GROMACS .gro file of C-alpha atoms in nm:
model
  388
    1MET     CA    1   1.164   0.951   2.060
    2LEU     CA    2   0.936   1.143   2.297
    3PHE     CA    3   0.797   0.976   2.604
    4CYS     CA    4   0.597   1.052   2.914
    5HIS     CA    5   0.643   0.868   3.243
    6VAL     CA    6   0.392   0.846   3.524
    7LEU     CA    7   0.608   0.856   3.834
    8VAL     CA    8   0.488   0.743   4.175
    9TRP     CA    9   0.688   0.844   4.480
   10PRO     CA   10   0.902   0.691   4.624
   11LEU     CA   11   1.099   0.555   4.332
   12ASP     CA   12   1.438   0.395   4.297
   13LYS     CA   13   1.670   0.556   4.043
   14ASN     CA   14   1.690   0.221   3.863
   15TYR     CA   15   1.333   0.290   3.746
   16PHE     CA   16   1.458   0.559   3.511
   17ARG     CA   17   1.594   0.495   3.163
   18LYS     CA   18   1.856   0.767   3.187
   19PRO     CA   19   2.036   0.933   3.481
   20LEU     CA   20   1.919   1.274   3.358
   21GLU     CA   21   1.556   1.170   3.396
   22TYR     CA   22   1.613   1.076   3.760
   23THR     CA   23   1.797   1.400   3.833
   24THR     CA   24   1.524   1.609   3.672
   25PHE     CA   25   1.253   1.424   3.863
   26VAL     CA   26   1.429   1.471   4.197
   27ARG     CA   27   1.468   1.843   4.131
   28LEU     CA   28   1.103   1.870   4.038
   29ASN     CA   29   0.993   1.698   4.357
   30GLU     CA   30   1.223   1.920   4.561
   31LEU     CA   31   1.036   2.216   4.413
   32LEU     CA   32   0.708   2.042   4.490
   33SER     CA   33   0.810   1.931   4.840
   34GLN     CA   34   0.522   2.119   5.002
   35SER     CA   35   0.274   1.876   4.852
   36ASN     CA   36   0.163   1.555   5.021
   37ASN     CA   37   0.062   1.422   4.681
   38LYS     CA   38   0.394   1.307   4.536
   39ILE     CA   39   0.258   1.176   4.209
   40PHE     CA   40   0.367   1.369   3.905
   41ILE     CA   41   0.433   1.320   3.538
   42LYS     CA   42   0.780   1.376   3.403
   43ASN     CA   43   0.774   1.468   3.039
   44GLY     CA   44   1.032   1.406   2.772
   45LEU     CA   45   1.086   1.710   2.552
   46THR     CA   46   0.874   2.023   2.586
   47PRO     CA   47   0.917   2.372   2.443
   48THR     CA   48   1.112   2.621   2.649
   49GLY     CA   49   1.020   2.931   2.448
   50ASN     CA   50   0.809   3.230   2.540
   51SER     CA   51   0.467   3.078   2.473
   52PRO     CA   52   0.219   3.187   2.742
   53LYS     CA   53   0.157   2.902   2.986
   54ILE     CA   54  -0.207   2.815   3.049
   55LEU     CA   55  -0.306   2.598   3.345
   56VAL     CA   56  -0.571   2.353   3.225
   57THR     CA   57  -0.742   2.180   3.516
   58GLY     CA   58  -0.911   1.861   3.405
   59GLY     CA   59  -0.695   1.879   3.094
   60ALA     CA   60  -0.700   1.502   3.038
   61GLY     CA   61  -1.078   1.499   3.015
   62PHE     CA   62  -1.295   1.506   2.705
   63ILE     CA   63  -1.322   1.883   2.654
   64GLY     CA   64  -0.993   1.955   2.831
   65SER     CA   65  -0.778   1.736   2.607
   66HIS     CA   66  -0.922   1.887   2.290
   67THR     CA   67  -0.864   2.233   2.432
   68VAL     CA   68  -0.501   2.141   2.502
   69VAL     CA   69  -0.462   2.068   2.130
   70SER     CA   70  -0.626   2.397   2.030
   71LEU     CA   71  -0.408   2.589   2.276
   72VAL     CA   72  -0.087   2.448   2.130
   73GLU     CA   73  -0.209   2.514   1.777
   74ALA     CA   74  -0.278   2.875   1.878
   75GLY     CA   75   0.070   2.928   2.025
   76PHE     CA   76  -0.004   2.871   2.394
   77GLU     CA   77   0.173   2.622   2.622
   78PRO     CA   78  -0.077   2.416   2.825
   79VAL     CA   79   0.007   2.280   3.169
   80ILE     CA   80  -0.238   2.005   3.266
   81VAL     CA   81  -0.353   1.927   3.619
   82ASP     CA   82  -0.576   1.620   3.639
   83ASP     CA   83  -0.623   1.351   3.903
   84PHE     CA   84  -0.748   1.101   3.640
   85SER     CA   85  -1.054   1.019   3.848
   86ASN     CA   86  -1.272   1.062   3.540
   87SER     CA   87  -1.016   1.022   3.262
   88GLU     CA   88  -0.735   0.792   3.154
   89ARG     CA   89  -0.361   0.839   3.114
   90SER     CA   90  -0.386   0.703   2.759
   91VAL     CA   91  -0.511   1.049   2.665
   92LEU     CA   92  -0.154   1.173   2.704
   93ALA     CA   93  -0.037   0.933   2.433
   94GLY     CA   94  -0.309   1.061   2.202
   95LEU     CA   95  -0.203   1.419   2.266
   96ARG     CA   96   0.157   1.326   2.193
   97THR     CA   97   0.061   1.172   1.859
   98ILE     CA   98  -0.144   1.476   1.753
   99LEU     CA   99   0.107   1.737   1.869
  100GLY     CA  100   0.430   1.550   1.795
  101ARG     CA  101   0.555   1.613   2.148
  102ASP     CA  102   0.462   1.583   2.513
  103VAL     CA  103   0.276   1.831   2.727
  104VAL     CA  104   0.341   1.897   3.095
  105CYS     CA  105   0.092   1.715   3.314
  106TYR     CA  106   0.065   1.699   3.693
  107PRO     CA  107  -0.168   1.420   3.816
  108ALA     CA  108  -0.282   1.612   4.123
  109ASP     CA  109  -0.616   1.675   4.289
  110CYS     CA  110  -0.731   2.032   4.221
  111ASN     CA  111  -0.864   2.042   4.578
  112ASP     CA  112  -0.515   1.974   4.717
  113ALA     CA  113  -0.402   2.322   4.818
  114ALA     CA  114  -0.038   2.225   4.874
  115ALA     CA  115  -0.012   2.052   4.537
  116MET     CA  116  -0.176   2.339   4.350
  117GLU     CA  117   0.043   2.597   4.516
  118ALA     CA  118   0.355   2.395   4.441
  119ILE     CA  119   0.258   2.374   4.074
  120LEU     CA  120   0.198   2.748   4.053
  121GLN     CA  121   0.535   2.809   4.218
  122LYS     CA  122   0.700   2.591   3.957
  123GLU     CA  123   0.519   2.710   3.645
  124ALA     CA  124   0.491   3.073   3.532
  125ILE     CA  125   0.119   3.058   3.454
  126SER     CA  126  -0.046   3.344   3.266
  127GLY     CA  127  -0.403   3.213   3.251
  128VAL     CA  128  -0.630   2.935   3.375
  129ILE     CA  129  -0.898   2.726   3.206
  130HIS     CA  130  -1.089   2.546   3.480
  131PHE     CA  131  -1.256   2.225   3.362
  132ALA     CA  132  -1.199   1.999   3.663
  133ALA     CA  133  -1.536   1.894   3.803
  134TYR     CA  134  -1.764   1.598   3.843
  135LYS     CA  135  -2.023   1.613   3.567
  136ALA     CA  136  -2.279   1.329   3.568
  137VAL     CA  137  -2.629   1.469   3.616
  138GLY     CA  138  -2.778   1.143   3.740
  139GLU     CA  139  -2.498   1.073   3.985
  140SER     CA  140  -2.524   1.425   4.123
  141VAL     CA  141  -2.887   1.360   4.213
  142GLN     CA  142  -2.780   1.051   4.409
  143GLN     CA  143  -2.463   1.200   4.563
  144PRO     CA  144  -2.512   1.577   4.592
  145MET     CA  145  -2.248   1.641   4.859
  146LYS     CA  146  -1.980   1.478   4.646
  147TYR     CA  147  -2.057   1.730   4.373
  148TYR     CA  148  -2.085   2.038   4.592
  149ARG     CA  149  -1.762   1.965   4.776
  150ASN     CA  150  -1.552   1.882   4.471
  151ASN     CA  151  -1.685   2.132   4.218
  152LEU     CA  152  -1.699   2.434   4.447
  153ASP     CA  153  -1.388   2.384   4.661
  154SER     CA  154  -1.156   2.352   4.361
  155LEU     CA  155  -1.285   2.677   4.213
  156MET     CA  156  -1.252   2.870   4.539
  157LEU     CA  157  -0.897   2.745   4.580
  158LEU     CA  158  -0.805   2.873   4.235
  159LEU     CA  159  -0.963   3.211   4.302
  160GLU     CA  160  -0.753   3.239   4.619
  161LEU     CA  161  -0.429   3.135   4.451
  162MET     CA  162  -0.454   3.327   4.124
  163PRO     CA  163  -0.396   3.678   4.270
  164LYS     CA  164  -0.112   3.546   4.484
  165TYR     CA  165   0.075   3.438   4.171
  166GLY     CA  166  -0.027   3.730   3.952
  167ILE     CA  167  -0.260   3.526   3.730
  168LYS     CA  168  -0.542   3.742   3.598
  169ASN     CA  169  -0.724   3.552   3.324
  170LEU     CA  170  -0.975   3.275   3.399
  171VAL     CA  171  -1.199   3.085   3.160
  172PHE     CA  172  -1.455   2.886   3.357
  173SER     CA  173  -1.632   2.575   3.232
  174SER     CA  174  -1.997   2.648   3.301
  175SER     CA  175  -2.305   2.484   3.153
  176CYS     CA  176  -2.645   2.548   3.000
  177THR     CA  177  -2.781   2.358   3.301
  178VAL     CA  178  -2.782   2.692   3.486
  179TYR     CA  179  -3.091   2.787   3.284
  180GLY     CA  180  -3.295   2.498   3.424
  181GLN     CA  181  -3.601   2.451   3.204
  182PRO     CA  182  -3.613   2.790   3.026
  183GLU     CA  183  -3.949   2.947   2.951
  184GLN     CA  184  -3.832   3.093   2.619
  185LEU     CA  185  -3.605   2.954   2.349
  186PRO     CA  186  -3.339   3.000   2.234
  187VAL     CA  187  -3.176   3.106   2.559
  188THR     CA  188  -2.966   3.419   2.568
  189GLU     CA  189  -2.719   3.516   2.838
  190GLU     CA  190  -2.993   3.744   2.975
  191THR     CA  191  -3.237   3.455   3.011
  192PRO     CA  192  -3.317   3.431   3.384
  193ARG     CA  193  -3.142   3.147   3.557
  194LEU     CA  194  -3.406   2.914   3.692
  195PRO     CA  195  -3.353   2.659   3.970
  196ALA     CA  196  -3.120   2.391   3.839
  197GLN     CA  197  -3.271   2.051   3.771
  198SER     CA  198  -2.977   1.872   3.937
  199PRO     CA  199  -2.704   1.932   4.197
  200TYR     CA  200  -2.452   1.926   3.910
  201GLY     CA  201  -2.632   2.216   3.743
  202ASN     CA  202  -2.655   2.395   4.075
  203THR     CA  203  -2.278   2.370   4.127
  204LYS     CA  204  -2.232   2.553   3.797
  205ALA     CA  205  -2.477   2.827   3.895
  206ILE     CA  206  -2.315   2.870   4.236
  207SER     CA  207  -1.970   2.872   4.075
  208GLU     CA  208  -2.074   3.157   3.847
  209ASP     CA  209  -2.196   3.350   4.151
  210ILE     CA  210  -1.869   3.287   4.334
  211ILE     CA  211  -1.666   3.422   4.042
  212ARG     CA  212  -1.896   3.723   4.000
  213ASP     CA  213  -1.879   3.811   4.369
  214THR     CA  214  -1.501   3.772   4.371
  215VAL     CA  215  -1.465   4.011   4.078
  216GLN     CA  216  -1.711   4.259   4.232
  217ALA     CA  217  -1.488   4.264   4.540
  218ASN     CA  218  -1.215   4.402   4.308
  219VAL     CA  219  -1.001   4.092   4.321
  220PRO     CA  220  -0.777   4.134   4.013
  221ILE     CA  221  -0.926   3.853   3.806
  222ARG     CA  222  -1.072   3.880   3.456
  223ALA     CA  223  -1.312   3.592   3.401
  224LEU     CA  224  -1.534   3.453   3.131
  225ALA     CA  225  -1.781   3.178   3.215
  226LEU     CA  226  -1.860   2.977   2.903
  227ARG     CA  227  -2.202   2.816   2.926
  228TYR     CA  228  -2.159   2.502   2.719
  229PHE     CA  229  -2.440   2.322   2.556
  230ASN     CA  230  -2.381   1.954   2.463
  231PRO     CA  231  -2.027   1.872   2.341
  232ILE     CA  232  -2.001   1.571   2.112
  233GLY     CA  233  -1.765   1.427   1.851
  234ALA     CA  234  -1.393   1.364   1.875
  235HIS     CA  235  -1.069   1.492   1.728
  236PRO     CA  236  -1.071   1.409   1.353
  237SER     CA  237  -0.748   1.213   1.399
  238ALA     CA  238  -0.936   0.972   1.629
  239GLU     CA  239  -0.644   0.999   1.874
  240ILE     CA  240  -0.854   1.154   2.151
  241GLY     CA  241  -1.225   1.153   2.227
  242GLU     CA  242  -1.477   1.091   2.499
  243LEU     CA  243  -1.374   0.814   2.740
  244PRO     CA  244  -1.659   0.756   2.984
  245LEU     CA  245  -1.573   0.537   3.279
  246GLY     CA  246  -1.832   0.266   3.324
  247VAL     CA  247  -2.179   0.319   3.180
  248PRO     CA  248  -2.186   0.642   2.977
  249ALA     CA  249  -2.393   0.925   3.122
  250ASN     CA  250  -2.409   1.112   2.790
  251LEU     CA  251  -2.606   1.023   2.479
  252ILE     CA  252  -2.339   1.003   2.208
  253PRO     CA  253  -2.095   0.758   2.375
  254PHE     CA  254  -2.394   0.541   2.462
  255ILE     CA  255  -2.496   0.547   2.096
  256THR     CA  256  -2.147   0.459   1.973
  257GLN     CA  257  -2.102   0.183   2.231
  258THR     CA  258  -2.439   0.037   2.131
  259ALA     CA  259  -2.341   0.054   1.765
  260ALA     CA  260  -2.013  -0.122   1.848
  261GLY     CA  261  -2.194  -0.401   2.034
  262ILE     CA  262  -2.062  -0.305   2.376
  263ARG     CA  263  -2.413  -0.222   2.496
  264PRO     CA  264  -2.705  -0.443   2.392
  265SER     CA  265  -2.938  -0.148   2.342
  266LEU     CA  266  -2.985   0.223   2.398
  267THR     CA  267  -3.259   0.360   2.620
  268VAL     CA  268  -3.418   0.687   2.511
  269TYR     CA  269  -3.529   0.851   2.834
  270GLY     CA  270  -3.875   0.997   2.781
  271ASP     CA  271  -4.091   1.007   2.468
  272ASP     CA  272  -4.373   1.221   2.605
  273TYR     CA  273  -4.206   1.563   2.613
  274ASN     CA  274  -4.366   1.859   2.436
  275THR     CA  275  -4.131   1.834   2.137
  276PRO     CA  276  -4.186   1.732   1.772
  277ASP     CA  277  -4.117   1.361   1.838
  278GLY     CA  278  -4.162   1.353   2.215
  279THR     CA  279  -3.790   1.327   2.300
  280CYS     CA  280  -3.560   1.582   2.461
  281ILE     CA  281  -3.403   1.858   2.255
  282ARG     CA  282  -3.043   1.965   2.302
  283ASP     CA  283  -2.788   2.186   2.126
  284TYR     CA  284  -2.503   1.953   2.020
  285ILE     CA  285  -2.167   2.117   1.949
  286HIS     CA  286  -1.852   1.954   1.812
  287VAL     CA  287  -1.590   1.937   2.086
  288VAL     CA  288  -1.324   2.093   1.860
  289ASP     CA  289  -1.548   2.396   1.802
  290LEU     CA  290  -1.590   2.419   2.178
  291ALA     CA  291  -1.215   2.393   2.233
  292GLU     CA  292  -1.152   2.674   1.987
  293ALA     CA  293  -1.400   2.892   2.177
  294HIS     CA  294  -1.175   2.864   2.484
  295VAL     CA  295  -0.878   2.991   2.289
  296GLN     CA  296  -1.080   3.288   2.169
  297ALA     CA  297  -1.197   3.354   2.524
  298LEU     CA  298  -0.836   3.366   2.646
  299ARG     CA  299  -0.742   3.602   2.367
  300LYS     CA  300  -1.026   3.837   2.448
  301LEU     CA  301  -0.938   3.837   2.818
  302SER     CA  302  -0.577   3.923   2.738
  303GLU     CA  303  -0.694   4.226   2.541
  304LEU     CA  304  -0.879   4.376   2.837
  305THR     CA  305  -0.727   4.674   3.015
  306THR     CA  306  -0.933   4.644   3.332
  307ASP     CA  307  -0.797   4.455   3.632
  308ALA     CA  308  -1.125   4.287   3.724
  309SER     CA  309  -1.409   4.182   3.496
  310TYR     CA  310  -1.666   3.908   3.459
  311ASP     CA  311  -1.901   3.799   3.184
  312VAL     CA  312  -2.091   3.491   3.066
  313ILE     CA  313  -2.120   3.361   2.710
  314ASN     CA  314  -2.326   3.080   2.558
  315ILE     CA  315  -2.126   2.830   2.353
  316GLY     CA  316  -2.341   2.620   2.120
  317THR     CA  317  -2.462   2.598   1.763
  318GLY     CA  318  -2.797   2.770   1.804
  319ARG     CA  319  -2.976   2.462   1.674
  320GLY     CA  320  -3.179   2.212   1.876
  321GLU     CA  321  -3.191   1.842   1.788
  322THR     CA  322  -3.417   1.573   1.931
  323VAL     CA  323  -3.274   1.248   2.060
  324LEU     CA  324  -3.453   1.051   1.790
  325ASN     CA  325  -3.311   1.279   1.520
  326ILE     CA  326  -2.963   1.220   1.660
  327ILE     CA  327  -3.020   0.845   1.631
  328LYS     CA  328  -3.155   0.882   1.276
  329THR     CA  329  -2.862   1.099   1.166
  330PHE     CA  330  -2.610   0.859   1.321
  331GLU     CA  331  -2.764   0.567   1.133
  332GLN     CA  332  -2.757   0.764   0.807
  333GLU     CA  333  -2.395   0.874   0.846
  334THR     CA  334  -2.251   0.541   0.961
  335GLY     CA  335  -2.479   0.283   0.804
  336VAL     CA  336  -2.519   0.117   1.145
  337LYS     CA  337  -2.868   0.034   1.266
  338LEU     CA  338  -2.915   0.108   1.636
  339ASN     CA  339  -3.111  -0.107   1.875
  340TYR     CA  340  -3.296   0.131   2.107
  341THR     CA  341  -3.595   0.128   2.339
  342LEU     CA  342  -3.814   0.403   2.480
  343GLY     CA  343  -3.801   0.442   2.856
  344PRO     CA  344  -3.933   0.675   3.128
  345ARG     CA  345  -3.800   1.023   3.184
  346ARG     CA  346  -3.470   1.051   3.372
  347PRO     CA  347  -3.451   1.260   3.692
  348GLY     CA  348  -3.274   1.592   3.638
  349ASP     CA  349  -3.327   1.614   3.260
  350VAL     CA  350  -3.486   1.926   3.113
  351GLU     CA  351  -3.723   1.907   2.818
  352GLN     CA  352  -3.540   2.126   2.571
  353VAL     CA  353  -3.266   2.384   2.562
  354TYR     CA  354  -3.062   2.540   2.284
  355ALA     CA  355  -2.853   2.852   2.259
  356ASP     CA  356  -2.872   3.197   2.116
  357VAL     CA  357  -2.507   3.237   2.015
  358THR     CA  358  -2.516   3.600   1.903
  359LYS     CA  359  -2.295   3.712   2.190
  360ALA     CA  360  -2.033   3.444   2.119
  361ASN     CA  361  -2.028   3.546   1.754
  362ASN     CA  362  -1.987   3.915   1.835
  363VAL     CA  363  -1.775   3.920   2.151
  364LEU     CA  364  -1.548   3.623   2.085
  365ASP     CA  365  -1.551   3.650   1.706
  366TRP     CA  366  -1.628   3.279   1.708
  367THR     CA  367  -1.889   3.052   1.557
  368ALA     CA  368  -1.937   2.676   1.552
  369SER     CA  369  -1.844   2.552   1.205
  370ARG     CA  370  -1.877   2.173   1.223
  371SER     CA  371  -2.204   1.999   1.140
  372LEU     CA  372  -2.400   1.743   1.338
  373ALA     CA  373  -2.319   1.482   1.074
  374GLU     CA  374  -1.946   1.555   1.102
  375SER     CA  375  -1.964   1.536   1.481
  376LEU     CA  376  -2.131   1.195   1.470
  377ARG     CA  377  -1.888   1.061   1.210
  378ASP     CA  378  -1.593   1.170   1.425
  379ALA     CA  379  -1.750   1.014   1.735
  380TRP     CA  380  -1.800   0.685   1.550
  381ARG     CA  381  -1.446   0.688   1.410
  382TRP     CA  382  -1.317   0.730   1.767
  383GLN     CA  383  -1.530   0.442   1.892
  384GLN     CA  384  -1.408   0.220   1.608
  385LYS     CA  385  -1.050   0.291   1.710
  386LEU     CA  386  -1.130   0.201   2.070
  387GLY     CA  387  -1.277  -0.126   1.947
  388SER     CA  388  -1.554  -0.335   2.092
   0.00000   0.00000   0.00000
């Protein structure tokens, strides 16, 4: 039977089920002795073959955990780093059920230089997917410094450490928020970046600039920034999905929690936008499609012969949906009637944005294949498993 322990230093050897587990843990912490953060996960059985190891920061999060699954399915070996500040350790059990084994996971802060360096010394990493970041638009408006410090410092640390350990390939988790409120739709990668509508969006724009400038300085890093639109859904197994802490900041978990009776009603923020029904328009992409885009991005980076390169790619469906249409489709697909009210606009929200995905289709040889209806059914199945 496979298992995964969360180990908090210091520990007595009586904590461990088997002497071998204690010995392995001690050796691991000897290797990681430079770190002040002595909290790590000791896994049961993991492959020891020649699969390329990919560091996945924020790998226990919503998009990160689904990408871990897609990486394993594609023949990569993910190594998760996550401080669980915006995720839960139960995600690891879901991954184990889907994959039939454990994955390596270090519960460390990606801003902890000693911890990150110790992990890179231990693991022979061949590429990085950087998800770790705070992501709530509304909170970023209220606490901008929290977002600038966390989201930017962790990226800069990675860019400093990657060349030191010979790691060339980086896939960065960017966002359509860098476009602000675009003047023309759909947005292409050449659409001018307008001032972000929130500090969160601004951290993504600044992060892209940091990566671009690093590459232009001939630092040997090959990077792709994937500008996500709105990820929704859950793994079809209902073993992993979105786990918002507290009140959801995103539409779909708020819908599913309202449908489950956890929330008394859903507030639709703004019904006076210049859209067909007055509500915001977004490009909603199934999280598994998004995860598969990361795998394709890694593959394309590995095919490059240049030492330093940088590009940006939109990842979406190319279709815009209003909030009210999302509610209508959810009700049709699940048979659950939603209680919702119309409220004022929310600070930081843009009116409408959806992607031109031509570049993703051509460069990554990737396209989103899952429908809105499928995404909403998977999200509801996940919520039903979580219970009310």
